[in-house]
PDB file of C-alpha atoms in Angstrom:
ATOM      1  CA  MET A  11      -7.052  18.285   6.693  1.00 62.00           C
ATOM      2  CA  THR A  12      -6.591  15.680   9.641  1.00 79.00           C
ATOM      3  CA  HIS A  13      -4.137  12.750   9.455  1.00 84.00           C
ATOM      4  CA  THR A  14      -7.209  10.500   9.491  1.00 88.00           C
ATOM      5  CA  PHE A  15      -7.875  11.877   5.836  1.00 92.00           C
ATOM      6  CA  PHE A  16      -4.414  11.069   4.650  1.00 93.00           C
ATOM      7  CA  ILE A  17      -4.618   7.464   6.116  1.00 93.00           C
ATOM      8  CA  ALA A  18      -8.094   6.850   4.735  1.00 94.00           C
ATOM      9  CA  ALA A  19      -7.083   8.332   1.310  1.00 95.00           C
ATOM     10  CA  SER A  20      -3.976   5.926   1.266  1.00 95.00           C
ATOM     11  CA  TYR A  21      -5.989   2.825   2.056  1.00 95.00           C
ATOM     12  CA  ALA A  22      -8.865   3.842  -0.362  1.00 96.00           C
ATOM     13  CA  LEU A  23      -6.427   4.427  -3.208  1.00 96.00           C
ATOM     14  CA  VAL A  24      -4.680   1.151  -2.727  1.00 96.00           C
ATOM     15  CA  LEU A  25      -7.839  -0.860  -2.129  1.00 94.00           C
ATOM     16  CA  LEU A  26      -9.468   0.691  -5.201  1.00 96.00           C
ATOM     17  CA  GLY A  27      -6.528   0.190  -7.322  1.00 96.00           C
ATOM     18  CA  PHE A  28      -6.194  -3.473  -6.366  1.00 95.00           C
ATOM     19  CA  GLY A  29      -9.886  -4.146  -6.568  1.00 96.00           C
ATOM     20  CA  ALA A  30      -9.839  -2.672 -10.148  1.00 96.00           C
ATOM     21  CA  LEU A  31      -6.974  -5.027 -10.972  1.00 95.00           C
ATOM     22  CA  VAL A  32      -8.716  -8.135  -9.586  1.00 94.00           C
ATOM     23  CA  LEU A  33     -12.073  -7.407 -11.274  1.00 95.00           C
ATOM     24  CA  ASP A  34     -10.335  -6.738 -14.555  1.00 95.00           C
ATOM     25  CA  ALA A  35      -8.300  -9.934 -14.319  1.00 93.00           C
ATOM     26  CA  ALA A  36     -11.400 -12.051 -13.296  1.00 91.00           C
ATOM     27  CA  ARG A  37     -13.451 -10.462 -16.070  1.00 94.00           C
ATOM     28  CA  ARG A  38     -10.777 -11.237 -18.536  1.00 93.00           C
ATOM     29  CA  HIS A  39     -10.219 -14.761 -17.442  1.00 89.00           C
ATOM     30  CA  ALA A  40     -13.884 -15.669 -17.381  1.00 91.00           C
ATOM     31  CA  SER A  41     -14.533 -14.193 -20.685  1.00 93.00           C
ATOM     32  CA  ALA A  42     -11.539 -15.909 -22.250  1.00 91.00           C
ATOM     33  CA  LYS A  43     -12.495 -19.225 -20.619  1.00 88.00           C
ATOM     34  CA  ARG A  44     -16.165 -19.172 -21.732  1.00 91.00           C
ATOM     35  CA  LEU A  45     -15.170 -18.220 -25.377  1.00 90.00           C
ATOM     36  CA  LEU A  46     -12.403 -20.960 -25.513  1.00 86.00           C
ATOM     37  CA  ALA A  47     -14.897 -23.531 -24.226  1.00 86.00           C
ATOM     38  CA  GLU A  48     -17.137 -22.591 -27.203  1.00 86.00           C
ATOM     39  CA  LEU A  49     -14.520 -22.544 -29.794  1.00 83.00           C
ATOM     40  CA  ASP A  50     -12.448 -25.585 -28.610  1.00 77.00           C
ATOM     41  CA  PRO A  51     -14.577 -27.893 -26.348  1.00 71.00           C
ATOM     42  CA  ARG A  52     -11.895 -30.600 -26.356  1.00 69.00           C
ATOM     43  CA  GLY A  53      -9.034 -28.087 -25.483  1.00 62.00           C
ATOM     44  CA  ASP A  54      -9.050 -28.594 -21.768  1.00 54.00           C
ATOM     45  CA  ARG A  55      -8.504 -32.336 -21.977  1.00 49.00           C
ATOM     46  CA  PRO A  56      -4.914 -33.462 -21.090  1.00 42.00           C
TER      47      PRO A  56
ATOM     48  CA  MET G  21       4.147 -37.459 -20.873  1.00 33.00           C
ATOM     49  CA  THR G  22       7.387 -38.504 -22.508  1.00 35.00           C
ATOM     50  CA  ALA G  23      10.357 -35.979 -22.897  1.00 36.00           C
ATOM     51  CA  LYS G  24       9.739 -36.175 -26.818  1.00 39.00           C
ATOM     52  CA  ALA G  25       6.403 -34.313 -26.256  1.00 38.00           C
ATOM     53  CA  ASP G  26       8.192 -31.497 -24.656  1.00 40.00           C
ATOM     54  CA  SER G  27       8.522 -28.328 -26.896  1.00 41.00           C
ATOM     55  CA  SER G  28      12.036 -27.584 -25.293  1.00 43.00           C
ATOM     56  CA  PRO G  29      14.871 -27.264 -27.711  1.00 45.00           C
ATOM     57  CA  SER G  30      16.942 -30.570 -27.475  1.00 45.00           C
ATOM     58  CA  GLY G  31      20.263 -28.699 -26.728  1.00 48.00           C
ATOM     59  CA  ALA G  32      18.867 -26.507 -24.029  1.00 51.00           C
ATOM     60  CA  ALA G  33      20.196 -26.536 -20.486  1.00 55.00           C
ATOM     61  CA  PRO G  34      18.190 -28.458 -17.864  1.00 56.00           C
ATOM     62  CA  GLY G  35      16.727 -25.430 -16.283  1.00 54.00           C
ATOM     63  CA  ALA G  36      15.593 -24.162 -19.755  1.00 55.00           C
ATOM     64  CA  ARG G  37      14.095 -27.439 -20.551  1.00 59.00           C
ATOM     65  CA  SER G  38      11.870 -27.397 -17.547  1.00 61.00           C
ATOM     66  CA  LEU G  39      10.826 -23.905 -18.202  1.00 61.00           C
ATOM     67  CA  HIS G  40      10.026 -24.664 -21.866  1.00 64.00           C
ATOM     68  CA  ARG G  41       7.644 -27.458 -20.536  1.00 62.00           C
ATOM     69  CA  PHE G  42       5.237 -24.594 -19.727  1.00 61.00           C
ATOM     70  CA  ALA G  43       5.413 -23.243 -23.284  1.00 66.00           C
ATOM     71  CA  ASN G  44       2.804 -25.621 -23.950  1.00 75.00           C
ATOM     72  CA  PRO G  45      -0.409 -23.479 -23.249  1.00 75.00           C
ATOM     73  CA  GLY G  46      -2.484 -26.503 -22.347  1.00 77.00           C
ATOM     74  CA  ARG G  47       0.024 -27.724 -19.775  1.00 82.00           C
ATOM     75  CA  PHE G  48       0.578 -24.171 -18.439  1.00 85.00           C
ATOM     76  CA  LEU G  49      -3.265 -23.563 -18.040  1.00 86.00           C
ATOM     77  CA  ARG G  50      -3.765 -26.903 -16.222  1.00 86.00           C
ATOM     78  CA  ALA G  51      -0.956 -26.542 -13.877  1.00 85.00           C
ATOM     79  CA  SER G  52      -1.626 -22.731 -13.078  1.00 88.00           C
ATOM     80  CA  ALA G  53      -5.291 -23.360 -12.435  1.00 88.00           C
ATOM     81  CA  ARG G  54      -4.498 -25.314  -9.288  1.00 87.00           C
ATOM     82  CA  VAL G  55      -2.102 -22.576  -8.049  1.00 92.00           C
ATOM     83  CA  GLN G  56      -4.359 -19.844  -8.901  1.00 92.00           C
ATOM     84  CA  THR G  57      -7.272 -20.759  -6.534  1.00 91.00           C
ATOM     85  CA  TRP G  58      -4.882 -21.219  -3.719  1.00 94.00           C
ATOM     86  CA  LEU G  59      -3.206 -17.946  -4.613  1.00 94.00           C
ATOM     87  CA  TRP G  60      -6.385 -16.101  -4.390  1.00 94.00           C
ATOM     88  CA  ALA G  61      -7.245 -17.675  -1.029  1.00 95.00           C
ATOM     89  CA  ALA G  62      -3.937 -17.163   0.574  1.00 96.00           C
ATOM     90  CA  ALA G  63      -3.931 -13.328  -0.611  1.00 96.00           C
ATOM     91  CA  ALA G  64      -7.284 -12.696   0.848  1.00 95.00           C
ATOM     92  CA  LEU G  65      -6.374 -14.509   4.124  1.00 97.00           C
ATOM     93  CA  VAL G  66      -2.947 -12.999   4.730  1.00 97.00           C
ATOM     94  CA  LEU G  67      -3.882  -9.478   3.449  1.00 95.00           C
ATOM     95  CA  GLY G  68      -7.014  -9.282   5.449  1.00 95.00           C
ATOM     96  CA  ALA G  69      -4.987 -10.250   8.563  1.00 95.00           C
ATOM     97  CA  GLY G  70      -2.232  -7.862   7.726  1.00 94.00           C
ATOM     98  CA  LEU G  71      -4.521  -4.747   7.157  1.00 94.00           C
ATOM     99  CA  VAL G  72      -6.752  -5.514  10.061  1.00 94.00           C
ATOM    100  CA  TRP G  73      -3.469  -5.636  12.308  1.00 93.00           C
ATOM    101  CA  GLY G  74      -1.733  -2.702  10.732  1.00 90.00           C
ATOM    102  CA  LEU G  75      -4.938  -0.451  10.547  1.00 89.00           C
ATOM    103  CA  PHE G  76      -6.438  -1.334  14.060  1.00 91.00           C
ATOM    104  CA  LEU G  77      -4.290  -3.374  16.234  1.00 90.00           C
ATOM    105  CA  SER G  78      -0.788  -2.013  15.862  1.00 87.00           C
ATOM    106  CA  PRO G  79       0.308   0.764  18.154  1.00 86.00           C
ATOM    107  CA  ALA G  80       0.696   4.512  16.978  1.00 82.00           C
ATOM    108  CA  ASP G  81       4.332   5.772  16.415  1.00 83.00           C
ATOM    109  CA  TRP G  82       5.799   7.897  19.129  1.00 82.00           C
ATOM    110  CA  GLN G  83       6.637  10.638  16.737  1.00 79.00           C
ATOM    111  CA  GLN G  84       4.294  10.228  13.606  1.00 81.00           C
ATOM    112  CA  GLY G  85       1.291   8.985  15.655  1.00 83.00           C
ATOM    113  CA  GLN G  86      -1.445   7.486  13.550  1.00 86.00           C
ATOM    114  CA  THR G  87      -0.083   8.539  10.269  1.00 89.00           C
ATOM    115  CA  VAL G  88       2.461   5.697  10.471  1.00 90.00           C
ATOM    116  CA  ARG G  89      -0.282   3.292   9.321  1.00 93.00           C
ATOM    117  CA  ILE G  90       0.231   4.698   5.795  1.00 94.00           C
ATOM    118  CA  MET G  91       3.550   2.618   5.970  1.00 94.00           C
ATOM    119  CA  TYR G  92       1.610  -0.713   5.846  1.00 95.00           C
ATOM    120  CA  VAL G  93       0.400   0.066   2.305  1.00 95.00           C
ATOM    121  CA  HIS G  94       3.160   2.480   1.117  1.00 95.00           C
ATOM    122  CA  VAL G  95       6.181   0.239   1.746  1.00 95.00           C
ATOM    123  CA  PRO G  96       4.582  -3.076   0.198  1.00 96.00           C
ATOM    124  CA  MET G  97       3.930  -0.925  -2.892  1.00 96.00           C
ATOM    125  CA  ALA G  98       7.560   0.205  -3.130  1.00 95.00           C
ATOM    126  CA  TRP G  99       8.851  -3.365  -2.635  1.00 95.00           C
ATOM    127  CA  LEU G 100       6.503  -4.576  -5.204  1.00 96.00           C
ATOM    128  CA  ALA G 101       7.464  -1.897  -7.670  1.00 96.00           C
ATOM    129  CA  MET G 102      11.157  -2.746  -7.451  1.00 95.00           C
ATOM    130  CA  GLY G 103      10.722  -6.639  -6.999  1.00 96.00           C
ATOM    131  CA  GLY G 104       8.176  -6.661  -9.847  1.00 96.00           C
ATOM    132  CA  TYR G 105      10.573  -4.786 -12.102  1.00 96.00           C
ATOM    133  CA  THR G 106      13.453  -7.423 -11.427  1.00 96.00           C
ATOM    134  CA  ALA G 107      10.882 -10.211 -12.336  1.00 96.00           C
ATOM    135  CA  LEU G 108      10.155  -8.319 -15.539  1.00 96.00           C
ATOM    136  CA  ALA G 109      14.030  -8.108 -16.083  1.00 96.00           C
ATOM    137  CA  VAL G 110      14.153 -11.808 -15.605  1.00 95.00           C
ATOM    138  CA  ALA G 111      11.384 -12.666 -17.903  1.00 94.00           C
ATOM    139  CA  SER G 112      12.968 -10.378 -20.518  1.00 95.00           C
ATOM    140  CA  ILE G 113      16.376 -12.332 -20.485  1.00 94.00           C
ATOM    141  CA  MET G 114      14.207 -15.521 -20.812  1.00 91.00           C
ATOM    142  CA  SER G 115      12.301 -13.870 -23.747  1.00 90.00           C
ATOM    143  CA  LEU G 116      15.571 -12.674 -25.407  1.00 91.00           C
ATOM    144  CA  ILE G 117      17.716 -15.662 -24.736  1.00 90.00           C
ATOM    145  CA  TRP G 118      15.378 -18.655 -25.060  1.00 86.00           C
ATOM    146  CA  ARG G 119      12.472 -17.055 -26.852  1.00 83.00           C
ATOM    147  CA  HIS G 120      10.083 -18.415 -24.316  1.00 83.00           C
ATOM    148  CA  PRO G 121       6.567 -17.628 -25.437  1.00 81.00           C
ATOM    149  CA  LEU G 122       5.240 -17.501 -21.885  1.00 88.00           C
ATOM    150  CA  ALA G 123       7.883 -15.103 -20.820  1.00 90.00           C
ATOM    151  CA  ASP G 124       6.683 -12.543 -23.382  1.00 90.00           C
ATOM    152  CA  LEU G 125       3.114 -12.883 -22.304  1.00 92.00           C
ATOM    153  CA  PHE G 126       3.951 -12.722 -18.547  1.00 93.00           C
ATOM    154  CA  ALA G 127       5.999  -9.547 -19.107  1.00 94.00           C
ATOM    155  CA  ARG G 128       3.361  -7.995 -21.267  1.00 94.00           C
ATOM    156  CA  GLU G 129       0.801  -8.664 -18.511  1.00 95.00           C
ATOM    157  CA  LEU G 130       3.042  -7.679 -15.614  1.00 96.00           C
ATOM    158  CA  SER G 131       3.977  -4.141 -16.752  1.00 95.00           C
ATOM    159  CA  PRO G 132       0.375  -2.485 -16.238  1.00 96.00           C
ATOM    160  CA  VAL G 133       0.170  -4.161 -12.746  1.00 97.00           C
ATOM    161  CA  GLY G 134       3.768  -2.960 -12.170  1.00 97.00           C
ATOM    162  CA  ALA G 135       2.859   0.568 -13.375  1.00 97.00           C
ATOM    163  CA  LEU G 136      -0.370   0.717 -11.156  1.00 97.00           C
ATOM    164  CA  VAL G 137       1.738  -0.395  -7.942  1.00 97.00           C
ATOM    165  CA  THR G 138       4.361   2.178  -8.641  1.00 97.00           C
ATOM    166  CA  ALA G 139       1.725   4.863  -9.128  1.00 97.00           C
ATOM    167  CA  LEU G 140       0.293   3.773  -5.556  1.00 97.00           C
ATOM    168  CA  CYS G 141       3.757   3.972  -4.147  1.00 96.00           C
ATOM    169  CA  LEU G 142       4.189   7.548  -5.278  1.00 96.00           C
ATOM    170  CA  ALA G 143       0.498   8.414  -4.365  1.00 96.00           C
ATOM    171  CA  THR G 144       0.677   6.949  -0.836  1.00 96.00           C
ATOM    172  CA  GLY G 145       4.045   8.405  -0.376  1.00 94.00           C
ATOM    173  CA  SER G 146       2.704  11.809  -1.164  1.00 94.00           C
ATOM    174  CA  LEU G 147      -0.222  11.321   1.111  1.00 95.00           C
ATOM    175  CA  TRP G 148       2.355  10.486   3.816  1.00 92.00           C
ATOM    176  CA  GLY G 149       4.776  13.184   3.027  1.00 91.00           C
ATOM    177  CA  ARG G 150       2.162  16.098   3.235  1.00 91.00           C
ATOM    178  CA  PRO G 151       1.422  15.718   6.975  1.00 90.00           C
ATOM    179  CA  MET G 152       4.971  14.553   7.828  1.00 89.00           C
ATOM    180  CA  TRP G 153       7.149  16.659   5.816  1.00 86.00           C
ATOM    181  CA  GLY G 154       4.836  19.434   5.044  1.00 89.00           C
ATOM    182  CA  THR G 155       5.059  18.973   1.207  1.00 89.00           C
ATOM    183  CA  TRP G 156       3.302  16.657  -1.372  1.00 92.00           C
ATOM    184  CA  TRP G 157       6.648  16.234  -3.355  1.00 92.00           C
ATOM    185  CA  VAL G 158      10.216  17.176  -3.463  1.00 89.00           C
ATOM    186  CA  TRP G 159      12.667  16.306  -6.281  1.00 93.00           C
ATOM    187  CA  ASP G 160      14.974  14.370  -4.131  1.00 89.00           C
ATOM    188  CA  ALA G 161      16.968  11.191  -5.399  1.00 89.00           C
ATOM    189  CA  ARG G 162      14.415   8.513  -4.015  1.00 92.00           C
ATOM    190  CA  LEU G 163      11.249  10.204  -5.246  1.00 93.00           C
ATOM    191  CA  THR G 164      12.566  11.167  -8.491  1.00 94.00           C
ATOM    192  CA  SER G 165      14.200   7.565  -9.197  1.00 94.00           C
ATOM    193  CA  VAL G 166      10.789   6.013  -8.385  1.00 95.00           C
ATOM    194  CA  LEU G 167       9.188   8.449 -10.882  1.00 96.00           C
ATOM    195  CA  VAL G 168      11.643   7.214 -13.291  1.00 96.00           C
ATOM    196  CA  LEU G 169      10.651   3.677 -12.415  1.00 96.00           C
ATOM    197  CA  PHE G 170       7.005   4.498 -13.063  1.00 97.00           C
ATOM    198  CA  PHE G 171       7.832   5.921 -16.599  1.00 97.00           C
ATOM    199  CA  LEU G 172       9.756   2.798 -17.258  1.00 96.00           C
ATOM    200  CA  TRP G 173       6.802   0.571 -16.340  1.00 97.00           C
ATOM    201  CA  LEU G 174       4.554   2.607 -18.452  1.00 97.00           C
ATOM    202  CA  GLY G 175       7.024   2.723 -21.403  1.00 96.00           C
ATOM    203  CA  HIS G 176       7.128  -1.031 -21.199  1.00 95.00           C
ATOM    204  CA  ALA G 177       3.375  -1.518 -21.176  1.00 96.00           C
ATOM    205  CA  ALA G 178       3.006   0.942 -24.328  1.00 95.00           C
ATOM    206  CA  LEU G 179       5.927  -0.485 -26.174  1.00 94.00           C
ATOM    207  CA  THR G 180       4.906  -4.015 -25.955  1.00 93.00           C
ATOM    208  CA  ARG G 181       1.313  -3.034 -27.289  1.00 93.00           C
ATOM    209  CA  ALA G 182       2.672  -0.554 -29.859  1.00 93.00           C
ATOM    210  CA  PHE G 183       3.554  -3.117 -32.490  1.00 90.00           C
ATOM    211  CA  GLU G 184       1.248  -5.179 -34.631  1.00 86.00           C
ATOM    212  CA  ASP G 185       3.702  -7.968 -34.490  1.00 86.00           C
ATOM    213  CA  GLN G 186       3.476  -9.061 -30.816  1.00 85.00           C
ATOM    214  CA  GLU G 187       6.734 -10.870 -31.050  1.00 87.00           C
ATOM    215  CA  ARG G 188       8.540  -7.736 -32.089  1.00 90.00           C
ATOM    216  CA  GLY G 189       6.755  -5.603 -29.513  1.00 90.00           C
ATOM    217  CA  ALA G 190       7.903  -8.173 -26.798  1.00 91.00           C
ATOM    218  CA  ARG G 191      11.472  -7.981 -28.066  1.00 93.00           C
ATOM    219  CA  VAL G 192      11.808  -4.149 -28.014  1.00 93.00           C
ATOM    220  CA  GLY G 193       9.951  -4.137 -24.407  1.00 93.00           C
ATOM    221  CA  ALA G 194      12.577  -6.646 -23.018  1.00 94.00           C
ATOM    222  CA  ILE G 195      15.383  -4.514 -24.337  1.00 95.00           C
ATOM    223  CA  LEU G 196      13.853  -1.537 -22.626  1.00 95.00           C
ATOM    224  CA  ALA G 197      13.257  -3.590 -19.364  1.00 94.00           C
ATOM    225  CA  LEU G 198      16.866  -4.630 -19.303  1.00 95.00           C
ATOM    226  CA  VAL G 199      18.072  -1.098 -19.836  1.00 94.00           C
ATOM    227  CA  GLY G 200      15.860   0.212 -17.208  1.00 94.00           C
ATOM    228  CA  ILE G 201      17.098  -2.358 -14.583  1.00 95.00           C
ATOM    229  CA  VAL G 202      19.892  -0.097 -13.812  1.00 94.00           C
ATOM    230  CA  ASN G 203      17.463   2.166 -12.078  1.00 93.00           C
ATOM    231  CA  ILE G 204      16.676  -0.457  -9.437  1.00 94.00           C
ATOM    232  CA  PRO G 205      20.014  -0.081  -7.365  1.00 94.00           C
ATOM    233  CA  ILE G 206      19.595   3.674  -7.905  1.00 93.00           C
ATOM    234  CA  VAL G 207      16.148   3.576  -6.313  1.00 91.00           C
ATOM    235  CA  LYS G 208      17.528   1.254  -3.424  1.00 89.00           C
ATOM    236  CA  PHE G 209      20.633   3.108  -2.621  1.00 88.00           C
ATOM    237  CA  SER G 210      19.498   6.641  -3.604  1.00 84.00           C
ATOM    238  CA  VAL G 211      18.841   7.377   0.165  1.00 82.00           C
ATOM    239  CA  ASP G 212      22.526   6.375   0.956  1.00 82.00           C
ATOM    240  CA  TRP G 213      24.154   7.958  -1.957  1.00 83.00           C
ATOM    241  CA  TRP G 214      22.576  11.390  -1.835  1.00 76.00           C
ATOM    242  CA  ASN G 215      21.208  13.617   0.762  1.00 78.00           C
ATOM    243  CA  THR G 216      17.413  13.016   0.645  1.00 77.00           C
ATOM    244  CA  LEU G 217      14.368  14.147   2.447  1.00 74.00           C
ATOM    245  CA  HIS G 218      13.209  10.481   2.285  1.00 79.00           C
ATOM    246  CA  GLN G 219      14.356   8.555   5.275  1.00 76.00           C
ATOM    247  CA  PRO G 220      16.996   5.806   4.970  1.00 76.00           C
ATOM    248  CA  ALA G 221      16.129   2.141   4.768  1.00 72.00           C
ATOM    249  CA  SER G 222      14.781   1.096   8.122  1.00 69.00           C
ATOM    250  CA  VAL G 223      13.564  -2.559   7.399  1.00 66.00           C
ATOM    251  CA  THR G 224      16.129  -3.931   4.968  1.00 62.00           C
ATOM    252  CA  ARG G 225      19.143  -2.833   6.896  1.00 57.00           C
ATOM    253  CA  LEU G 226      22.033  -5.279   7.095  1.00 52.00           C
ATOM    254  CA  ASP G 227      22.399  -4.840  10.915  1.00 61.00           C
ATOM    255  CA  ALA G 228      18.838  -5.047  12.267  1.00 62.00           C
ATOM    256  CA  PRO G 229      15.442  -3.520  11.264  1.00 61.00           C
ATOM    257  CA  GLY G 230      15.146  -0.068  12.769  1.00 70.00           C
ATOM    258  CA  MET G 231      11.509  -0.396  14.107  1.00 77.00           C
ATOM    259  CA  HIS G 232       9.827  -2.171  16.967  1.00 84.00           C
ATOM    260  CA  VAL G 233       8.452  -5.685  16.129  1.00 87.00           C
ATOM    261  CA  ASP G 234       4.740  -4.345  17.024  1.00 87.00           C
ATOM    262  CA  ILE G 235       5.246  -2.278  13.878  1.00 88.00           C
ATOM    263  CA  LEU G 236       7.451  -4.544  11.944  1.00 91.00           C
ATOM    264  CA  TYR G 237       5.351  -7.708  11.995  1.00 92.00           C
ATOM    265  CA  PRO G 238       2.135  -6.215  10.639  1.00 93.00           C
ATOM    266  CA  LEU G 239       4.315  -4.470   7.902  1.00 94.00           C
ATOM    267  CA  LEU G 240       5.789  -7.946   6.930  1.00 94.00           C
ATOM    268  CA  THR G 241       2.230  -9.434   6.950  1.00 95.00           C
ATOM    269  CA  CYS G 242       0.966  -6.860   4.752  1.00 95.00           C
ATOM    270  CA  ALA G 243       3.936  -6.894   2.483  1.00 95.00           C
ATOM    271  CA  PHE G 244       3.489 -10.823   2.159  1.00 96.00           C
ATOM    272  CA  GLY G 245      -0.296 -10.402   1.502  1.00 96.00           C
ATOM    273  CA  PHE G 246       0.174  -7.828  -1.232  1.00 96.00           C
ATOM    274  CA  SER G 247       2.768  -9.791  -2.856  1.00 97.00           C
ATOM    275  CA  LEU G 248       0.523 -12.847  -2.939  1.00 97.00           C
ATOM    276  CA  LEU G 249      -2.299 -10.647  -4.307  1.00 96.00           C
ATOM    277  CA  PHE G 250       0.117  -9.123  -6.919  1.00 96.00           C
ATOM    278  CA  GLY G 251       1.130 -12.641  -7.900  1.00 96.00           C
ATOM    279  CA  ALA G 252      -2.582 -13.834  -8.071  1.00 95.00           C
ATOM    280  CA  VAL G 253      -3.419 -10.923 -10.289  1.00 95.00           C
ATOM    281  CA  VAL G 254      -0.382 -11.350 -12.811  1.00 96.00           C
ATOM    282  CA  LEU G 255      -1.137 -15.025 -13.025  1.00 95.00           C
ATOM    283  CA  ALA G 256      -4.779 -14.491 -13.833  1.00 94.00           C
ATOM    284  CA  ARG G 257      -3.967 -11.984 -16.386  1.00 95.00           C
ATOM    285  CA  THR G 258      -1.285 -14.390 -17.805  1.00 94.00           C
ATOM    286  CA  ARG G 259      -3.675 -17.211 -18.017  1.00 93.00           C
ATOM    287  CA  ALA G 260      -6.230 -14.807 -19.754  1.00 94.00           C
ATOM    288  CA  ALA G 261      -3.677 -13.775 -22.145  1.00 93.00           C
ATOM    289  CA  VAL G 262      -2.712 -17.537 -22.995  1.00 91.00           C
ATOM    290  CA  MET G 263      -6.305 -18.330 -23.653  1.00 91.00           C
ATOM    291  CA  GLU G 264      -6.892 -15.120 -25.676  1.00 92.00           C
ATOM    292  CA  ARG G 265      -3.967 -16.046 -27.929  1.00 89.00           C
ATOM    293  CA  ARG G 266      -5.446 -19.414 -28.419  1.00 89.00           C
ATOM    294  CA  ILE G 267      -8.856 -18.015 -29.185  1.00 90.00           C
ATOM    295  CA  ARG G 268      -7.237 -15.695 -31.817  1.00 88.00           C
ATOM    296  CA  ALA G 269      -5.585 -18.807 -33.493  1.00 88.00           C
ATOM    297  CA  LEU G 270      -8.828 -20.734 -33.509  1.00 88.00           C
ATOM    298  CA  GLN G 271     -10.806 -17.962 -35.057  1.00 88.00           C
ATOM    299  CA  LEU G 272      -8.282 -17.430 -37.478  1.00 89.00           C
ATOM    300  CA  ALA G 273      -8.117 -21.062 -38.397  1.00 87.00           C
ATOM    301  CA  ARG G 274     -11.931 -21.085 -38.565  1.00 86.00           C
ATOM    302  CA  ALA G 275     -11.935 -18.063 -40.909  1.00 88.00           C
ATOM    303  CA  ARG G 276      -9.353 -19.779 -43.178  1.00 89.00           C
ATOM    304  CA  ARG G 277     -11.351 -23.046 -43.309  1.00 87.00           C
ATOM    305  CA  GLU G 278     -14.524 -20.929 -44.273  1.00 86.00           C
ATOM    306  CA  GLU G 279     -12.651 -18.883 -46.950  1.00 85.00           C
ATOM    307  CA  ALA G 280     -11.125 -22.129 -48.429  1.00 86.00           C
ATOM    308  CA  ALA G 281     -14.625 -23.848 -48.348  1.00 83.00           C
ATOM    309  CA  GLY G 282     -16.183 -20.878 -50.022  1.00 77.00           C
ATOM    310  CA  ALA G 283     -13.526 -20.558 -52.782  1.00 66.00           C
TER     311      ALA G 283
END
């Protein structure tokens, strides 16, 4: 295995890991925001 | 908003009072919404610049060659694993002493992210160790203590979700986090206290960093970028958790109303 493989694998793992975290956080956030707006339309007002 | 509207206990210290302002979910969601957008943007900008700098523009190491580029992802993961755990311990103190509801949610949402970052630290370290040391893994003090840190993160994530009563889960998780904090100095100083295959600290030395600025600057940029992304992810997860808790409360109230109307 060349050194390029180890470098590429390291970056791919980190980007995949953080990519999954970002996507999961964005999905949860959007879904909760939508549901909360349905259940409590006045909730966002100060 | 007057001081009376605060949910802080009247006898609390000023620091605790200002923290208790954010125990109000609506106030926290409004304040963090502004920070969240900027945090995503700053993370994308700094991390994008740092990764391009580290991967394409920084020089190869005279000894390690191109493999040194693994450092730009491995070292930030190691710093975040330790720094994140320290934040978990601080949140646990806030949870146990002040019973801050947001600290519970923050800790609960932080631990899966911390576990992943520690797993990435171990995986990228292994991928760096194979070509440099000739082995994927050794049971030396640094690697073993980071593995223990990974299990502490996993344990916290599992424990806080293991109880039906979320408050009880948060309390048990906070105790585990505070017991586990003893491992952080062990991780940090393991390379000084024991004879390890892992190299001693080269950036956070007290005298001067042991690397050239052409390598140090992209490393610090990547570390800052990953820290921003870590913060953005944890904040987004905490915001989602606050909203999900409110949704559960609203659904419960609606069910009770319907039950009362039907009776």
